[in-house]
Amino acid sequence: MTVDTREFGSAAMSFEILRAALGDGAAARLGRLAFAGRRPIDTPNFIGITSRGAIPHITPDNVARHLNVGGAYMALEDFIERPQQYSTRTPPIYEIPPTAKHQTRLHSFTAMPPSVTTVLGARRLPAVASPMGNTKSSVSVFTSTGFQALTTAEYLAAAQSLQPDIAVPPADLTHSPITPNSKRALRMAERTDEWLEEWFSELQDSPTPVTTFAPVLPIPYPIQWEYLSRLAEDYLPTAQLAGLALYDPDLLPDLASFVPALLPLPRLSLSPPSTPHHILNQIALGIDLLTIPFINTVSDAGLALAFTFPPPTTPPNNPLPLALDLTAPRFATSLAPLTPHCPCGACTTHHAAYIHHLLAAREMLGWTLLQAHNHGVMAAFFAGVRATLAQQDGAAAFARARGEFARAYEAGFPLGMGERPCF
Amino acid sequence: MASNSTFTSPALAFELVAKCSTTRARASILTLPHGTVNLPIFMPVATQASLKGLTPQQLEDTGCKLCLNNTYHLGLKPGQEVLDAVGGAHKLQGWSRNLLTDSGGFQMVSLLKLANITEEGVRFLSPHDGSPMLLTPEHSMSLQNSIGSDIMMQLDDVLVTTSPDKARMREAMERSVRWLDRCIAAHKNPDRQNLFCIIQGGLDLEMRRECCREMLARETPGIAIGGLSGGEAKDDFCKVVACCTELLPDLKPRYVMGIGYPEDLVVSTALGADMFDCVWPTRTARFGNAITKHGVLNMKKEVYAADFGPIEDGCGCPCCRPVDEEGSIGITRAFVHHNAAKETVAAHMLTLHNVWYQLNLMREAREAIIADRYPVFVREFFGNLYADPSNYPSWAVDALKGVGVDLLET
């Protein structure tokens, strides 16, 4: 029995670890994350990423019909723009009434199907780096009308008003590929620590609870150890803390060593994996829920994801491509599905020739169908991961299949030739 | 073959269900190779074998039984060879219901500069490489046979109706008749594809009548009135439609090409037309406009930013129908506003709404005709659209007066 085999939960959320990491430390595990009224999410899994409240190119009815996603990430910065002529208006999303079907403001405004779990963050995934930087009490966000300061108080008020299933409190992040120097990194930890303290103390007297996944910063453990210990010592026993949102999954081994009390918490990764190989790495580190921006990106480029997990049993002579460029002439008359036996909504109704035609004609439906396919491939991939982990010797089977996957597929995505369709 | 109320031909059956006792409006059932279609009908235009972001399933769910593809576009992409290899446009787009295709001629003239019409066909420069190409009646038929559309249109010599050149107009009308003969001769699948003729003749009613007589003699299973919606005055448009429908047999479907504003549909139905198509409802959706019974709303306007009602109150489309009803998406004006011109889903949702609006308008018109209360329906329709009757368009008032409906009667 290891330390992370306990069940963790509150009235609104439960996280059950079905099979914990073997041995000590952080490793892949099987679980089930469930929110009242939402479809439970078997983990490891992924959630969709929205843009302005919508999974790109997929109307909410098609999210329910074709997209096998249990959750959706939403960025507050997508909803709080201040149009020049109406700069004093209250963002409409704060005012929309919930309905019987859509019982939270966030669901109601975006018409996201009620079965889908929502995650609210301040910034989009990935976020645009702000030239203004954060202040003592605000993060700089990028709205459709430009950069603006979002105070930590407004963000908390938004979380309380919108009632996402999971809220990720503000973190002092640079959103830059450059590693912050140690002075900046220390300030990131201190500010995030202060902001979280404020967050929880405000929430203490509030009638509207917010399920909080605390940010874990993308800086070395020794710089944020005080903050992370406080999570375990102050907010875990009081059940204020419901999960972790990691901006760098590589910190998990350190967390396992130094703050094992945090291990039973569900772990959401907000670190964008660039390929499925990176996804497997995050899973191996013990991430339960991933956010994968490349799904939307490859769809826009006209690519159809083409990998499975575990990989094909007979190893290919040459590594297989991770995705197919549907603009290639060989698909012009192909009546086959995008990938063999694909159960997605696009492949069961259509064939490669149609998607090829739509891309050539720059029709918007091409994007829609590729999104359905690519989310479907990803859902099947995670189902394969879970089935492997559920085997008798799950950890070893997963490690073996991961090695085979690395050999079976190319390291990166091909360059998609798809052009932006006409609006 | 025709009984009192039914006409059948190898690939089509037309059953007249009801006629309005005041106007010339008709309700009928058209049976085509890919299923039954209730007329009058609005047909959305899926130009390049896709209805602007909607999946075929979403389009089916609006109740659409017949939509358009454009021969000119499909001839370029994916091209005839691919269409033959794939097995036609139904298979290409996963659409199990009916398709209608135009001849390709209209796009040649409207989209391409330097299109030159001779007796042989339409000469134009390829938009791909600028090489000279020729669309003949035979080639149009061959393309439409490859597409496999349930209704094909003859290649016609299209001239803007406002052209002052009478001699050229007569030439175009007579040539269209000759081209119909060539189309009939070249059509390879009359047993499973219907070829409709197109009546031309500009705004000259005598020429239109003459064309009607010539075309009718060729006994196509359906008849289209063409060359309209090209900038002519609405009065003239109505006169042409009325003049043609007067001469057309009861038991054949009548298709007025290229019209689609709600007022046009309601008035043309009163004048005895059955089928309509237009890109406007789907195009305007992409510009952020919603069609409602009270007029067109531009969802990009700030007044909708915090409007949490449906796109249109009382609308039954999946976006608008009350959230507690089966199949409701629960879209608000605020969410459409939020994403208009920013995310494609806003365009998709308005497309869904607008297509539904147009189809439903025709469903309601049909019910009114069957109940023999079409004049009441027409008055209600204009009453909803214009708060003040003095704003009723005079062309509509006049056209409806001509078929026994006085819109201004109190």
Short mmCIF file of N, CA, C and O in Angstrom, two decimals, chain B residues 72 104-105 107-110 112-127 130-137 139 155-157 168 175 179 182:
data_model
loop_
_atom_site.label_atom_id
_atom_site.label_comp_id
_atom_site.label_asym_id
_atom_site.label_seq_id
_atom_site.Cartn_x
_atom_site.Cartn_y
_atom_site.Cartn_z
N TYR B 72 -20.31 23.85 -61.54
CA TYR B 72 -19.07 24.54 -61.89
C TYR B 72 -18.00 24.28 -60.84
O TYR B 72 -16.87 23.92 -61.16
N GLY B 104 -23.87 25.00 -64.31
CA GLY B 104 -22.51 25.54 -64.37
C GLY B 104 -22.43 26.81 -65.19
O GLY B 104 -21.47 27.56 -65.09
N GLY B 105 -23.45 27.06 -65.99
CA GLY B 105 -23.39 28.21 -66.88
C GLY B 105 -23.46 29.53 -66.16
O GLY B 105 -22.74 30.47 -66.48
N GLN B 107 -22.44 30.36 -63.15
CA GLN B 107 -21.17 30.73 -62.51
C GLN B 107 -20.15 31.21 -63.54
O GLN B 107 -19.37 32.09 -63.26
N MET B 108 -20.20 30.56 -64.72
CA MET B 108 -19.26 30.97 -65.77
C MET B 108 -19.43 32.45 -66.06
O MET B 108 -18.48 33.20 -66.18
N VAL B 109 -20.70 32.83 -66.16
CA VAL B 109 -20.96 34.20 -66.57
C VAL B 109 -20.79 35.16 -65.40
O VAL B 109 -20.27 36.26 -65.55
N SER B 110 -21.20 34.70 -64.18
CA SER B 110 -21.15 35.63 -63.06
C SER B 110 -19.76 35.73 -62.44
O SER B 110 -19.38 36.77 -61.95
N LEU B 112 -16.72 34.67 -63.94
CA LEU B 112 -15.56 34.76 -64.81
C LEU B 112 -15.66 35.94 -65.76
O LEU B 112 -16.69 36.14 -66.39
N LYS B 113 -14.61 36.66 -65.82
CA LYS B 113 -14.54 37.67 -66.86
C LYS B 113 -14.19 36.93 -68.15
O LYS B 113 -13.72 35.81 -68.12
N LEU B 114 -14.43 37.56 -69.24
CA LEU B 114 -14.01 37.01 -70.52
C LEU B 114 -14.75 35.74 -70.91
O LEU B 114 -14.28 34.98 -71.73
N ALA B 115 -15.90 35.48 -70.24
CA ALA B 115 -16.70 34.35 -70.70
C ALA B 115 -17.38 34.80 -72.00
O ALA B 115 -17.89 35.90 -72.10
N ASN B 116 -17.35 33.93 -72.96
CA ASN B 116 -17.85 34.29 -74.28
C ASN B 116 -18.80 33.18 -74.71
O ASN B 116 -18.43 32.01 -74.73
N ILE B 117 -20.04 33.56 -75.01
CA ILE B 117 -21.02 32.54 -75.34
C ILE B 117 -21.19 32.43 -76.85
O ILE B 117 -21.43 33.43 -77.52
N THR B 118 -21.03 31.22 -77.37
CA THR B 118 -21.28 30.97 -78.79
C THR B 118 -22.31 29.85 -78.88
O THR B 118 -22.70 29.28 -77.86
N GLU B 119 -22.71 29.52 -80.09
CA GLU B 119 -23.70 28.45 -80.27
C GLU B 119 -23.19 27.13 -79.69
O GLU B 119 -23.94 26.32 -79.18
N GLU B 120 -21.89 26.96 -79.77
CA GLU B 120 -21.30 25.72 -79.29
C GLU B 120 -21.42 25.58 -77.77
O GLU B 120 -21.70 24.51 -77.23
N GLY B 121 -21.17 26.67 -77.05
CA GLY B 121 -21.21 26.64 -75.59
C GLY B 121 -20.61 27.90 -75.01
O GLY B 121 -20.52 28.92 -75.69
N VAL B 122 -20.22 27.81 -73.72
CA VAL B 122 -19.63 28.95 -73.04
C VAL B 122 -18.11 28.81 -73.07
O VAL B 122 -17.58 27.84 -72.54
N ARG B 123 -17.45 29.76 -73.71
CA ARG B 123 -15.98 29.76 -73.72
C ARG B 123 -15.48 30.62 -72.57
O ARG B 123 -15.96 31.72 -72.36
N PHE B 124 -14.51 30.08 -71.83
CA PHE B 124 -13.97 30.89 -70.72
C PHE B 124 -12.54 30.48 -70.48
O PHE B 124 -12.06 29.47 -71.01
N LEU B 125 -11.86 31.28 -69.67
CA LEU B 125 -10.48 30.96 -69.34
C LEU B 125 -10.46 30.24 -68.01
O LEU B 125 -11.13 30.64 -67.06
N SER B 126 -9.71 29.16 -67.95
CA SER B 126 -9.64 28.37 -66.73
C SER B 126 -9.13 29.23 -65.58
O SER B 126 -8.12 29.91 -65.70
N PRO B 127 -9.87 29.20 -64.43
CA PRO B 127 -9.39 29.97 -63.29
C PRO B 127 -8.09 29.40 -62.72
O PRO B 127 -7.42 30.04 -61.93
N GLY B 130 -5.59 29.73 -66.72
CA GLY B 130 -5.86 30.69 -67.76
C GLY B 130 -6.01 30.08 -69.15
O GLY B 130 -6.15 30.81 -70.13
N SER B 131 -6.00 28.76 -69.23
CA SER B 131 -6.12 28.14 -70.56
C SER B 131 -7.58 28.20 -71.02
O SER B 131 -8.50 28.17 -70.20
N PRO B 132 -7.80 28.31 -72.33
CA PRO B 132 -9.18 28.43 -72.83
C PRO B 132 -9.95 27.12 -72.61
O PRO B 132 -9.41 26.03 -72.82
N MET B 133 -11.18 27.23 -72.13
CA MET B 133 -12.01 26.05 -71.91
C MET B 133 -13.38 26.31 -72.51
O MET B 133 -13.76 27.45 -72.78
N LEU B 134 -14.14 25.25 -72.67
CA LEU B 134 -15.45 25.36 -73.31
C LEU B 134 -16.44 24.50 -72.54
O LEU B 134 -16.22 23.31 -72.33
N LEU B 135 -17.52 25.11 -72.05
CA LEU B 135 -18.59 24.34 -71.43
C LEU B 135 -19.73 24.24 -72.42
O LEU B 135 -20.35 25.24 -72.77
N THR B 136 -20.00 23.03 -72.89
CA THR B 136 -21.10 22.81 -73.84
C THR B 136 -22.25 22.15 -73.11
O THR B 136 -22.07 21.63 -72.00
N PRO B 137 -23.43 22.14 -73.70
CA PRO B 137 -24.55 21.41 -73.08
C PRO B 137 -24.17 19.95 -72.82
O PRO B 137 -24.52 19.39 -71.78
N HIS B 139 -21.16 18.71 -72.26
CA HIS B 139 -20.22 18.61 -71.14
C HIS B 139 -20.91 18.84 -69.80
O HIS B 139 -20.65 18.16 -68.81
N LEU B 155 -28.07 23.45 -69.47
CA LEU B 155 -27.22 24.62 -69.70
C LEU B 155 -28.07 25.64 -70.45
O LEU B 155 -28.73 25.31 -71.44
N ASP B 156 -28.07 26.86 -69.94
CA ASP B 156 -28.84 27.89 -70.62
C ASP B 156 -27.95 29.09 -70.93
O ASP B 156 -26.85 29.20 -70.40
N ASP B 157 -28.42 29.91 -71.81
CA ASP B 157 -27.70 31.13 -72.17
C ASP B 157 -28.25 32.23 -71.26
O ASP B 157 -29.36 32.71 -71.46
N ARG B 168 -30.25 40.39 -78.57
CA ARG B 168 -29.40 39.45 -77.84
C ARG B 168 -30.26 38.61 -76.88
O ARG B 168 -30.02 37.42 -76.69
N ARG B 175 -31.56 30.21 -78.05
CA ARG B 175 -30.42 29.31 -77.90
C ARG B 175 -30.63 28.37 -76.71
O ARG B 175 -30.31 27.18 -76.77
N TRP B 179 -30.29 24.48 -76.77
CA TRP B 179 -29.38 23.78 -75.85
C TRP B 179 -30.13 22.72 -75.02
O TRP B 179 -29.56 21.71 -74.67
N ARG B 182 -30.11 19.66 -76.98
CA ARG B 182 -28.80 18.99 -76.91
C ARG B 182 -28.60 18.33 -75.54
O ARG B 182 -28.03 17.24 -75.44
#
